Amino acid sequence: MTTSQHAVFDAAAAGDILRRACALADVDPDGIEMLRFGDHAVFRIDGGRVISRVGRSPDRLPSVRREVAVAGWLAAADYPAARLVTKAEQPVIVDGHPVTFWEGLADGETYASTREMGDLLRRFHSLEPPTFALPELRPFEKVEQRLERAVIPAGTRAYLVSLTDELVVEYDRLSFVLPTGPLHGDFNIGNVLRDANGRPKVIDLDGFVTGPREWDLMQTAMYYDSFGWHTEAEYADFADGYGFDVRQWSGYTVLRKVRELLMVTWLSQNAGTNPRAAEEVVKRVETLRSGGSRRDWAPF
């Protein structure tokens, strides 16, 4: 099967691209198992010893090349983050889709403590910036593209477009209190895993940008107070580890709304091929409309 940027990118297409990338990179494609499907299809290979990320479309190539550069920067700084594997030059390109190969971390499901997360994020925000340029944070950059691609009702799409327009105005009025600098971009419990020796390492390096540090603190705060995915004690440990509680900042509510919008539009990409995702998008949009509790939002 041949894929291209005009074809449907689903689990089968991503698996085919990965197998051909394995051949090019001299990686044994034994035991391929899909872990996540979003902006990238993420696979476990060889019992989890290797993790591969397949870009959804060729337009992911610039960000994946930046991800490879970020991995090199963090390795040179001896910062505990995922490392690239294989001797092949990365990313490997198949039909325009960028594919990368990373070290597997333990079983891929053993997470750091929230205190360790706070400490790791504080250490990351203290690093000297890389010698290459990171793009500026543009929170709404992918929203339009995601909504155009999403198989969702026209009314849902129109509501999300209108909400985006409102939040763009509110975001532009925010007054940040932490310094600007390199950001992970998607810092949450799912992206800080333990390695085989039990040491926590940061993964998913493709969203690095420059912007206000509050952005990297948001998800852990929301996972506690909006969704109930962290306990009060776990969140307190995170805030203590970092040294700042973003919920006390005046712009927290607006930035939380922005993050919620991005969570919905990210998931909407899979609504046409994943019935569970489609149902979850409907549920999330209903709570955005009504202002209801987010406690029943399911993790994806």
PDB file of C-alpha atoms in Angstrom:
ATOM      1  CA  MET A   1       0.000   0.000   0.000  1.00  0.00           C
ATOM      2  CA  THR A   2       1.253   3.464  -0.867  1.00  0.00           C
ATOM      3  CA  THR A   3       0.312   6.466   1.212  1.00  0.00           C
ATOM      4  CA  SER A   4       0.630  10.144   0.518  1.00  0.00           C
ATOM      5  CA  GLN A   5      -0.412  13.420   2.028  1.00  0.00           C
ATOM      6  CA  HIS A   6      -3.714  13.079   0.122  1.00  0.00           C
ATOM      7  CA  ALA A   7      -4.559   9.598   1.454  1.00  0.00           C
ATOM      8  CA  VAL A   8      -6.318   8.731   4.693  1.00  0.00           C
ATOM      9  CA  PHE A   9      -3.799   8.463   7.497  1.00  0.00           C
ATOM     10  CA  ASP A  10      -5.106   5.722   9.747  1.00  0.00           C
ATOM     11  CA  ALA A  11      -3.574   2.953  11.841  1.00  0.00           C
ATOM     12  CA  ALA A  12      -3.064   0.666   8.834  1.00  0.00           C
ATOM     13  CA  ALA A  13      -1.358   3.375   6.765  1.00  0.00           C
ATOM     14  CA  ALA A  14       0.878   4.362   9.689  1.00  0.00           C
ATOM     15  CA  GLY A  15       1.869   0.729  10.254  1.00  0.00           C
ATOM     16  CA  ASP A  16       2.794   0.303   6.594  1.00  0.00           C
ATOM     17  CA  ILE A  17       4.932   3.453   6.674  1.00  0.00           C
ATOM     18  CA  LEU A  18       6.650   2.246   9.843  1.00  0.00           C
ATOM     19  CA  ARG A  19       7.552  -1.151   8.364  1.00  0.00           C
ATOM     20  CA  ARG A  20       9.161   0.469   5.350  1.00  0.00           C
ATOM     21  CA  ALA A  21      11.008   2.920   7.605  1.00  0.00           C
ATOM     22  CA  CYS A  22      12.317   0.001   9.673  1.00  0.00           C
ATOM     23  CA  ALA A  23      13.786  -1.516   6.523  1.00  0.00           C
ATOM     24  CA  LEU A  24      15.501   1.757   5.623  1.00  0.00           C
ATOM     25  CA  ALA A  25      16.864   2.258   9.157  1.00  0.00           C
ATOM     26  CA  ASP A  26      17.863  -1.382   9.677  1.00  0.00           C
ATOM     27  CA  VAL A  27      15.489  -1.747  12.623  1.00  0.00           C
ATOM     28  CA  ASP A  28      13.887  -5.113  13.347  1.00  0.00           C
ATOM     29  CA  PRO A  29      10.109  -4.549  12.999  1.00  0.00           C
ATOM     30  CA  ASP A  30       9.340  -7.340  15.457  1.00  0.00           C
ATOM     31  CA  GLY A  31       6.232  -7.027  17.583  1.00  0.00           C
ATOM     32  CA  ILE A  32       4.901  -3.688  16.333  1.00  0.00           C
ATOM     33  CA  GLU A  33       2.175  -2.355  18.651  1.00  0.00           C
ATOM     34  CA  MET A  34       0.387   0.997  18.354  1.00  0.00           C
ATOM     35  CA  LEU A  35       0.387   3.083  21.529  1.00  0.00           C
ATOM     36  CA  ARG A  36      -1.225   6.389  20.526  1.00  0.00           C
ATOM     37  CA  PHE A  37      -2.709   8.025  17.464  1.00  0.00           C
ATOM     38  CA  GLY A  38      -2.776  11.809  17.192  1.00  0.00           C
ATOM     39  CA  ASP A  39      -0.468  14.274  15.447  1.00  0.00           C
ATOM     40  CA  HIS A  40       1.855  11.249  15.285  1.00  0.00           C
ATOM     41  CA  ALA A  41       1.189   7.543  15.304  1.00  0.00           C
ATOM     42  CA  VAL A  42       3.317   6.164  18.137  1.00  0.00           C
ATOM     43  CA  PHE A  43       4.390   2.516  18.097  1.00  0.00           C
ATOM     44  CA  ARG A  44       6.216   0.148  20.426  1.00  0.00           C
ATOM     45  CA  ILE A  45       8.677  -2.191  18.680  1.00  0.00           C
ATOM     46  CA  ASP A  46      10.509  -5.265  19.937  1.00  0.00           C
ATOM     47  CA  GLY A  47       8.790  -5.474  23.288  1.00  0.00           C
ATOM     48  CA  GLY A  48       9.153  -1.774  23.941  1.00  0.00           C
ATOM     49  CA  ARG A  49      12.914  -1.573  23.465  1.00  0.00           C
ATOM     50  CA  VAL A  50      12.301   0.904  20.635  1.00  0.00           C
ATOM     51  CA  ILE A  51       9.550   3.518  20.261  1.00  0.00           C
ATOM     52  CA  SER A  52       8.774   4.918  16.822  1.00  0.00           C
ATOM     53  CA  ARG A  53       6.824   8.035  15.882  1.00  0.00           C
ATOM     54  CA  VAL A  54       5.261   8.341  12.427  1.00  0.00           C
ATOM     55  CA  GLY A  55       4.279  11.856  11.332  1.00  0.00           C
ATOM     56  CA  ARG A  56       0.653  12.247  10.275  1.00  0.00           C
ATOM     57  CA  SER A  57       1.583  14.111   7.090  1.00  0.00           C
ATOM     58  CA  PRO A  58       4.630  15.477   5.213  1.00  0.00           C
ATOM     59  CA  ASP A  59       4.031  18.926   6.676  1.00  0.00           C
ATOM     60  CA  ARG A  60       5.272  17.495   9.989  1.00  0.00           C
ATOM     61  CA  LEU A  61       8.818  17.254   8.604  1.00  0.00           C
ATOM     62  CA  PRO A  62      10.106  20.664   9.836  1.00  0.00           C
ATOM     63  CA  SER A  63       8.882  20.018  13.383  1.00  0.00           C
ATOM     64  CA  VAL A  64      10.346  16.499  13.392  1.00  0.00           C
ATOM     65  CA  ARG A  65      13.721  17.819  12.238  1.00  0.00           C
ATOM     66  CA  ARG A  66      13.544  20.299  15.088  1.00  0.00           C
ATOM     67  CA  GLU A  67      12.672  17.424  17.440  1.00  0.00           C
ATOM     68  CA  VAL A  68      15.852  15.611  16.366  1.00  0.00           C
ATOM     69  CA  ALA A  69      17.875  18.792  17.030  1.00  0.00           C
ATOM     70  CA  VAL A  70      16.227  19.186  20.445  1.00  0.00           C
ATOM     71  CA  ALA A  71      17.151  15.604  21.342  1.00  0.00           C
ATOM     72  CA  GLY A  72      20.771  16.403  20.531  1.00  0.00           C
ATOM     73  CA  TRP A  73      20.692  19.605  22.591  1.00  0.00           C
ATOM     74  CA  LEU A  74      19.246  17.843  25.659  1.00  0.00           C
ATOM     75  CA  ALA A  75      21.705  14.968  25.330  1.00  0.00           C
ATOM     76  CA  ALA A  76      24.635  17.416  25.185  1.00  0.00           C
ATOM     77  CA  ALA A  77      23.295  19.122  28.323  1.00  0.00           C
ATOM     78  CA  ASP A  78      22.967  15.714  30.036  1.00  0.00           C
ATOM     79  CA  TYR A  79      19.309  16.466  30.654  1.00  0.00           C
ATOM     80  CA  PRO A  80      17.208  13.336  31.335  1.00  0.00           C
ATOM     81  CA  ALA A  81      15.161  12.999  28.179  1.00  0.00           C
ATOM     82  CA  ALA A  82      14.481  10.350  25.536  1.00  0.00           C
ATOM     83  CA  ARG A  83      17.407   9.553  23.234  1.00  0.00           C
ATOM     84  CA  LEU A  84      17.333   8.690  19.552  1.00  0.00           C
ATOM     85  CA  VAL A  85      18.471   5.215  18.507  1.00  0.00           C
ATOM     86  CA  THR A  86      19.758   3.562  15.293  1.00  0.00           C
ATOM     87  CA  LYS A  87      22.740   4.658  13.226  1.00  0.00           C
ATOM     88  CA  ALA A  88      20.540   5.839  10.365  1.00  0.00           C
ATOM     89  CA  GLU A  89      20.138   9.573   9.837  1.00  0.00           C
ATOM     90  CA  GLN A  90      16.866  10.703  11.340  1.00  0.00           C
ATOM     91  CA  PRO A  91      14.147  11.341  10.529  1.00  0.00           C
ATOM     92  CA  VAL A  92      13.665   8.527   8.026  1.00  0.00           C
ATOM     93  CA  ILE A  93      11.321   9.700   5.253  1.00  0.00           C
ATOM     94  CA  VAL A  94       8.697   7.378   3.726  1.00  0.00           C
ATOM     95  CA  ASP A  95       6.291   8.868   1.162  1.00  0.00           C
ATOM     96  CA  GLY A  96       7.021  12.228   2.739  1.00  0.00           C
ATOM     97  CA  HIS A  97       6.090  11.053   6.246  1.00  0.00           C
ATOM     98  CA  PRO A  98       8.882  11.592   8.812  1.00  0.00           C
ATOM     99  CA  VAL A  99       9.632   8.607  11.051  1.00  0.00           C
ATOM    100  CA  THR A 100      11.874   8.622  14.130  1.00  0.00           C
ATOM    101  CA  PHE A 101      13.159   5.854  16.412  1.00  0.00           C
ATOM    102  CA  TRP A 102      13.695   6.337  20.158  1.00  0.00           C
ATOM    103  CA  GLU A 103      14.904   4.318  23.102  1.00  0.00           C
ATOM    104  CA  GLY A 104      12.098   2.536  24.912  1.00  0.00           C
ATOM    105  CA  LEU A 105      11.677   3.497  28.567  1.00  0.00           C
ATOM    106  CA  ALA A 106      10.933   0.543  30.881  1.00  0.00           C
ATOM    107  CA  ASP A 107       7.427  -0.700  30.014  1.00  0.00           C
ATOM    108  CA  GLY A 108       6.329   2.672  28.675  1.00  0.00           C
ATOM    109  CA  GLU A 109       3.702   2.899  31.404  1.00  0.00           C
ATOM    110  CA  THR A 110       5.731   3.645  34.548  1.00  0.00           C
ATOM    111  CA  TYR A 111       5.496   7.347  35.249  1.00  0.00           C
ATOM    112  CA  ALA A 112       7.490   9.778  37.335  1.00  0.00           C
ATOM    113  CA  SER A 113       6.050  11.206  40.531  1.00  0.00           C
ATOM    114  CA  THR A 114       4.553  14.684  40.302  1.00  0.00           C
ATOM    115  CA  ARG A 115       7.332  16.039  42.534  1.00  0.00           C
ATOM    116  CA  GLU A 116       9.905  14.635  40.110  1.00  0.00           C
ATOM    117  CA  MET A 117       7.939  16.234  37.265  1.00  0.00           C
ATOM    118  CA  GLY A 118       8.079  19.637  38.939  1.00  0.00           C
ATOM    119  CA  ASP A 119      11.796  19.285  39.562  1.00  0.00           C
ATOM    120  CA  LEU A 120      12.502  18.150  36.001  1.00  0.00           C
ATOM    121  CA  LEU A 121      10.490  21.026  34.550  1.00  0.00           C
ATOM    122  CA  ARG A 122      12.280  23.553  36.757  1.00  0.00           C
ATOM    123  CA  ARG A 123      15.639  22.124  35.657  1.00  0.00           C
ATOM    124  CA  PHE A 124      14.594  22.250  32.006  1.00  0.00           C
ATOM    125  CA  HIS A 125      13.459  25.864  32.268  1.00  0.00           C
ATOM    126  CA  SER A 126      16.879  26.667  33.778  1.00  0.00           C
ATOM    127  CA  LEU A 127      18.902  25.271  30.847  1.00  0.00           C
ATOM    128  CA  GLU A 128      20.867  27.537  28.566  1.00  0.00           C
ATOM    129  CA  PRO A 129      18.843  27.947  25.332  1.00  0.00           C
ATOM    130  CA  PRO A 130      19.975  25.907  22.331  1.00  0.00           C
ATOM    131  CA  THR A 131      22.177  27.398  19.634  1.00  0.00           C
ATOM    132  CA  PHE A 132      19.442  26.828  17.040  1.00  0.00           C
ATOM    133  CA  ALA A 133      16.226  28.823  16.920  1.00  0.00           C
ATOM    134  CA  LEU A 134      13.002  27.507  18.395  1.00  0.00           C
ATOM    135  CA  PRO A 135       9.752  28.884  16.970  1.00  0.00           C
ATOM    136  CA  GLU A 136       7.561  31.110  19.079  1.00  0.00           C
ATOM    137  CA  LEU A 137       4.579  29.560  20.827  1.00  0.00           C
ATOM    138  CA  ARG A 138       1.479  30.009  18.683  1.00  0.00           C
ATOM    139  CA  PRO A 139      -1.286  28.256  20.637  1.00  0.00           C
ATOM    140  CA  PHE A 140      -3.880  28.372  17.865  1.00  0.00           C
ATOM    141  CA  GLU A 141      -1.587  27.514  14.953  1.00  0.00           C
ATOM    142  CA  LYS A 142      -2.941  23.993  14.336  1.00  0.00           C
ATOM    143  CA  VAL A 143      -6.576  24.575  15.260  1.00  0.00           C
ATOM    144  CA  GLU A 144      -7.823  25.571  11.816  1.00  0.00           C
ATOM    145  CA  GLN A 145      -6.063  22.675  10.103  1.00  0.00           C
ATOM    146  CA  ARG A 146      -7.364  20.181  12.649  1.00  0.00           C
ATOM    147  CA  LEU A 147     -10.935  21.395  12.296  1.00  0.00           C
ATOM    148  CA  GLU A 148     -10.758  21.291   8.504  1.00  0.00           C
ATOM    149  CA  ARG A 149      -9.550  17.681   8.713  1.00  0.00           C
ATOM    150  CA  ALA A 150     -11.982  16.577  11.430  1.00  0.00           C
ATOM    151  CA  VAL A 151     -15.040  14.491  10.554  1.00  0.00           C
ATOM    152  CA  ILE A 152     -17.456  16.279  12.901  1.00  0.00           C
ATOM    153  CA  PRO A 153     -20.900  17.905  12.497  1.00  0.00           C
ATOM    154  CA  ALA A 154     -20.924  21.307  10.843  1.00  0.00           C
ATOM    155  CA  GLY A 155     -22.501  22.882  13.932  1.00  0.00           C
ATOM    156  CA  THR A 156     -19.755  21.515  16.155  1.00  0.00           C
ATOM    157  CA  ARG A 157     -17.100  22.844  13.805  1.00  0.00           C
ATOM    158  CA  ALA A 158     -18.753  26.279  13.683  1.00  0.00           C
ATOM    159  CA  TYR A 159     -18.924  26.440  17.483  1.00  0.00           C
ATOM    160  CA  LEU A 160     -15.251  25.524  17.861  1.00  0.00           C
ATOM    161  CA  VAL A 161     -14.246  28.110  15.249  1.00  0.00           C
ATOM    162  CA  SER A 162     -16.241  30.781  17.104  1.00  0.00           C
ATOM    163  CA  LEU A 163     -14.738  29.744  20.452  1.00  0.00           C
ATOM    164  CA  THR A 164     -11.271  29.936  18.928  1.00  0.00           C
ATOM    165  CA  ASP A 165     -11.901  33.491  17.739  1.00  0.00           C
ATOM    166  CA  GLU A 166     -12.973  34.514  21.263  1.00  0.00           C
ATOM    167  CA  LEU A 167      -9.986  32.894  22.935  1.00  0.00           C
ATOM    168  CA  VAL A 168      -7.496  34.455  20.521  1.00  0.00           C
ATOM    169  CA  VAL A 169      -8.623  37.874  21.765  1.00  0.00           C
ATOM    170  CA  GLU A 170      -8.494  36.820  25.434  1.00  0.00           C
ATOM    171  CA  TYR A 171      -5.068  35.186  25.058  1.00  0.00           C
ATOM    172  CA  ASP A 172      -3.602  38.314  23.481  1.00  0.00           C
ATOM    173  CA  ARG A 173      -4.617  40.300  26.582  1.00  0.00           C
ATOM    174  CA  LEU A 174      -2.818  37.993  29.051  1.00  0.00           C
ATOM    175  CA  SER A 175      -0.025  39.366  31.228  1.00  0.00           C
ATOM    176  CA  PHE A 176       2.488  36.598  32.000  1.00  0.00           C
ATOM    177  CA  VAL A 177       4.597  36.710  35.162  1.00  0.00           C
ATOM    178  CA  LEU A 178       7.217  34.015  34.482  1.00  0.00           C
ATOM    179  CA  PRO A 179      10.154  34.535  32.092  1.00  0.00           C
ATOM    180  CA  THR A 180       9.985  33.620  28.432  1.00  0.00           C
ATOM    181  CA  GLY A 181      12.216  30.787  27.208  1.00  0.00           C
ATOM    182  CA  PRO A 182      12.289  27.262  25.755  1.00  0.00           C
ATOM    183  CA  LEU A 183       9.134  25.225  26.413  1.00  0.00           C
ATOM    184  CA  HIS A 184       8.418  21.519  26.162  1.00  0.00           C
ATOM    185  CA  GLY A 185       4.961  22.424  24.908  1.00  0.00           C
ATOM    186  CA  ASP A 186       3.148  19.278  26.097  1.00  0.00           C
ATOM    187  CA  PHE A 187       4.466  18.679  29.609  1.00  0.00           C
ATOM    188  CA  ASN A 188       2.222  16.244  31.479  1.00  0.00           C
ATOM    189  CA  ILE A 189       2.423  12.989  33.442  1.00  0.00           C
ATOM    190  CA  GLY A 190       2.161  10.899  30.267  1.00  0.00           C
ATOM    191  CA  ASN A 191       5.354  12.446  28.920  1.00  0.00           C
ATOM    192  CA  VAL A 192       7.623  11.743  31.904  1.00  0.00           C
ATOM    193  CA  LEU A 193       8.448   8.036  32.027  1.00  0.00           C
ATOM    194  CA  ARG A 194      10.902   5.967  34.033  1.00  0.00           C
ATOM    195  CA  ASP A 195      13.730   4.138  32.292  1.00  0.00           C
ATOM    196  CA  ALA A 196      14.855   0.584  33.067  1.00  0.00           C
ATOM    197  CA  ASN A 197      16.788   1.910  36.085  1.00  0.00           C
ATOM    198  CA  GLY A 198      13.796   3.762  37.477  1.00  0.00           C
ATOM    199  CA  ARG A 199      15.055   7.220  36.528  1.00  0.00           C
ATOM    200  CA  PRO A 200      12.458   9.677  35.148  1.00  0.00           C
ATOM    201  CA  LYS A 201      12.991  10.978  31.622  1.00  0.00           C
ATOM    202  CA  VAL A 202      11.046  13.451  29.502  1.00  0.00           C
ATOM    203  CA  ILE A 203       9.645  12.195  26.176  1.00  0.00           C
ATOM    204  CA  ASP A 204       7.744  13.660  23.193  1.00  0.00           C
ATOM    205  CA  LEU A 205      10.206  16.348  22.151  1.00  0.00           C
ATOM    206  CA  ASP A 206       8.403  17.480  18.995  1.00  0.00           C
ATOM    207  CA  GLY A 207       6.529  20.444  20.463  1.00  0.00           C
ATOM    208  CA  PHE A 208       9.464  22.527  21.706  1.00  0.00           C
ATOM    209  CA  VAL A 209       8.926  26.257  21.263  1.00  0.00           C
ATOM    210  CA  THR A 210       9.831  29.551  22.949  1.00  0.00           C
ATOM    211  CA  GLY A 211       7.211  31.252  25.063  1.00  0.00           C
ATOM    212  CA  PRO A 212       5.872  31.986  28.557  1.00  0.00           C
ATOM    213  CA  ARG A 213       6.757  29.275  31.084  1.00  0.00           C
ATOM    214  CA  GLU A 214       3.163  29.232  32.379  1.00  0.00           C
ATOM    215  CA  TRP A 215       2.297  27.167  29.301  1.00  0.00           C
ATOM    216  CA  ASP A 216       4.317  24.168  30.506  1.00  0.00           C
ATOM    217  CA  LEU A 217       2.703  24.286  33.957  1.00  0.00           C
ATOM    218  CA  MET A 218      -0.888  24.231  32.762  1.00  0.00           C
ATOM    219  CA  GLN A 219      -1.608  20.589  32.047  1.00  0.00           C
ATOM    220  CA  THR A 220      -0.633  19.253  35.458  1.00  0.00           C
ATOM    221  CA  ALA A 221      -2.742  21.968  37.093  1.00  0.00           C
ATOM    222  CA  MET A 222      -5.722  21.143  34.870  1.00  0.00           C
ATOM    223  CA  TYR A 223      -5.321  17.419  35.372  1.00  0.00           C
ATOM    224  CA  TYR A 224      -5.820  18.149  39.068  1.00  0.00           C
ATOM    225  CA  ASP A 225      -8.503  20.810  39.300  1.00  0.00           C
ATOM    226  CA  SER A 226     -10.467  20.304  36.070  1.00  0.00           C
ATOM    227  CA  PHE A 227     -10.329  16.551  35.507  1.00  0.00           C
ATOM    228  CA  GLY A 228      -9.416  15.026  38.859  1.00  0.00           C
ATOM    229  CA  TRP A 229      -6.616  12.954  37.304  1.00  0.00           C
ATOM    230  CA  HIS A 230      -4.187  14.091  40.035  1.00  0.00           C
ATOM    231  CA  THR A 231      -4.910  14.301  43.751  1.00  0.00           C
ATOM    232  CA  GLU A 232      -4.525  17.504  45.749  1.00  0.00           C
ATOM    233  CA  ALA A 233      -1.341  16.117  47.319  1.00  0.00           C
ATOM    234  CA  GLU A 234       0.090  15.158  43.925  1.00  0.00           C
ATOM    235  CA  TYR A 235      -0.507  18.625  42.548  1.00  0.00           C
ATOM    236  CA  ALA A 236       0.990  20.243  45.657  1.00  0.00           C
ATOM    237  CA  ASP A 237       4.116  18.119  45.133  1.00  0.00           C
ATOM    238  CA  PHE A 238       4.346  19.283  41.514  1.00  0.00           C
ATOM    239  CA  ALA A 239       3.994  22.955  42.455  1.00  0.00           C
ATOM    240  CA  ASP A 240       6.552  22.548  45.253  1.00  0.00           C
ATOM    241  CA  GLY A 241       8.974  20.786  42.911  1.00  0.00           C
ATOM    242  CA  TYR A 242       8.734  23.598  40.373  1.00  0.00           C
ATOM    243  CA  GLY A 243       8.482  26.456  42.867  1.00  0.00           C
ATOM    244  CA  PHE A 244       5.358  28.138  41.469  1.00  0.00           C
ATOM    245  CA  ASP A 245       1.609  27.403  41.486  1.00  0.00           C
ATOM    246  CA  VAL A 246       0.215  28.536  38.133  1.00  0.00           C
ATOM    247  CA  ARG A 247      -3.360  28.372  39.478  1.00  0.00           C
ATOM    248  CA  GLN A 248      -2.603  31.479  41.559  1.00  0.00           C
ATOM    249  CA  TRP A 249      -1.789  33.478  38.416  1.00  0.00           C
ATOM    250  CA  SER A 250      -4.511  35.860  37.184  1.00  0.00           C
ATOM    251  CA  GLY A 251      -4.467  34.454  33.635  1.00  0.00           C
ATOM    252  CA  TYR A 252      -4.923  30.828  34.644  1.00  0.00           C
ATOM    253  CA  THR A 253      -8.619  30.590  33.735  1.00  0.00           C
ATOM    254  CA  VAL A 254      -8.074  31.933  30.210  1.00  0.00           C
ATOM    255  CA  LEU A 255      -5.094  29.682  29.566  1.00  0.00           C
ATOM    256  CA  ARG A 256      -7.094  26.718  30.879  1.00  0.00           C
ATOM    257  CA  LYS A 257      -9.814  27.467  28.308  1.00  0.00           C
ATOM    258  CA  VAL A 258      -7.189  27.591  25.559  1.00  0.00           C
ATOM    259  CA  ARG A 259      -5.762  24.249  26.654  1.00  0.00           C
ATOM    260  CA  GLU A 260      -9.235  22.685  26.746  1.00  0.00           C
ATOM    261  CA  LEU A 261      -9.935  23.900  23.220  1.00  0.00           C
ATOM    262  CA  LEU A 262      -6.687  22.339  22.023  1.00  0.00           C
ATOM    263  CA  MET A 263      -7.527  19.046  23.740  1.00  0.00           C
ATOM    264  CA  VAL A 264     -10.847  18.935  21.869  1.00  0.00           C
ATOM    265  CA  THR A 265      -9.481  19.918  18.463  1.00  0.00           C
ATOM    266  CA  TRP A 266      -6.546  17.484  18.831  1.00  0.00           C
ATOM    267  CA  LEU A 267      -8.979  14.639  19.493  1.00  0.00           C
ATOM    268  CA  SER A 268     -11.321  15.722  16.680  1.00  0.00           C
ATOM    269  CA  GLN A 269      -8.723  14.580  14.131  1.00  0.00           C
ATOM    270  CA  ASN A 270      -9.555  10.970  15.014  1.00  0.00           C
ATOM    271  CA  ALA A 271     -13.338  11.329  15.102  1.00  0.00           C
ATOM    272  CA  GLY A 272     -13.771   9.929  11.580  1.00  0.00           C
ATOM    273  CA  THR A 273     -11.895   6.691  12.249  1.00  0.00           C
ATOM    274  CA  ASN A 274     -12.385   6.100  15.981  1.00  0.00           C
ATOM    275  CA  PRO A 275     -15.983   5.933  17.294  1.00  0.00           C
ATOM    276  CA  ARG A 276     -14.810   6.299  20.899  1.00  0.00           C
ATOM    277  CA  ALA A 277     -12.958   9.488  19.978  1.00  0.00           C
ATOM    278  CA  ALA A 278     -16.023  10.791  18.141  1.00  0.00           C
ATOM    279  CA  GLU A 279     -18.208  10.226  21.210  1.00  0.00           C
ATOM    280  CA  GLU A 280     -15.642  11.902  23.433  1.00  0.00           C
ATOM    281  CA  VAL A 281     -15.513  14.977  21.168  1.00  0.00           C
ATOM    282  CA  VAL A 282     -19.299  15.321  21.399  1.00  0.00           C
ATOM    283  CA  LYS A 283     -19.176  15.043  25.192  1.00  0.00           C
ATOM    284  CA  ARG A 284     -16.346  17.560  25.517  1.00  0.00           C
ATOM    285  CA  VAL A 285     -18.006  20.104  23.230  1.00  0.00           C
ATOM    286  CA  GLU A 286     -21.253  19.830  25.215  1.00  0.00           C
ATOM    287  CA  THR A 287     -19.398  20.724  28.419  1.00  0.00           C
ATOM    288  CA  LEU A 288     -17.595  23.612  26.701  1.00  0.00           C
ATOM    289  CA  ARG A 289     -20.972  24.963  25.565  1.00  0.00           C
ATOM    290  CA  SER A 290     -22.670  24.514  28.939  1.00  0.00           C
ATOM    291  CA  GLY A 291     -19.764  25.332  31.224  1.00  0.00           C
ATOM    292  CA  GLY A 292     -20.333  21.981  32.925  1.00  0.00           C
ATOM    293  CA  SER A 293     -17.848  19.850  34.838  1.00  0.00           C
ATOM    294  CA  ARG A 294     -14.908  18.388  32.950  1.00  0.00           C
ATOM    295  CA  ARG A 295     -14.604  15.519  35.440  1.00  0.00           C
ATOM    296  CA  ASP A 296     -16.005  12.973  32.978  1.00  0.00           C
ATOM    297  CA  TRP A 297     -13.539  13.812  30.175  1.00  0.00           C
ATOM    298  CA  ALA A 298     -11.768  10.550  29.403  1.00  0.00           C
ATOM    299  CA  PRO A 299      -7.966  10.514  28.968  1.00  0.00           C
ATOM    300  CA  PHE A 300      -6.693   9.869  25.444  1.00  0.00           C
TER     301      PHE A 300
END
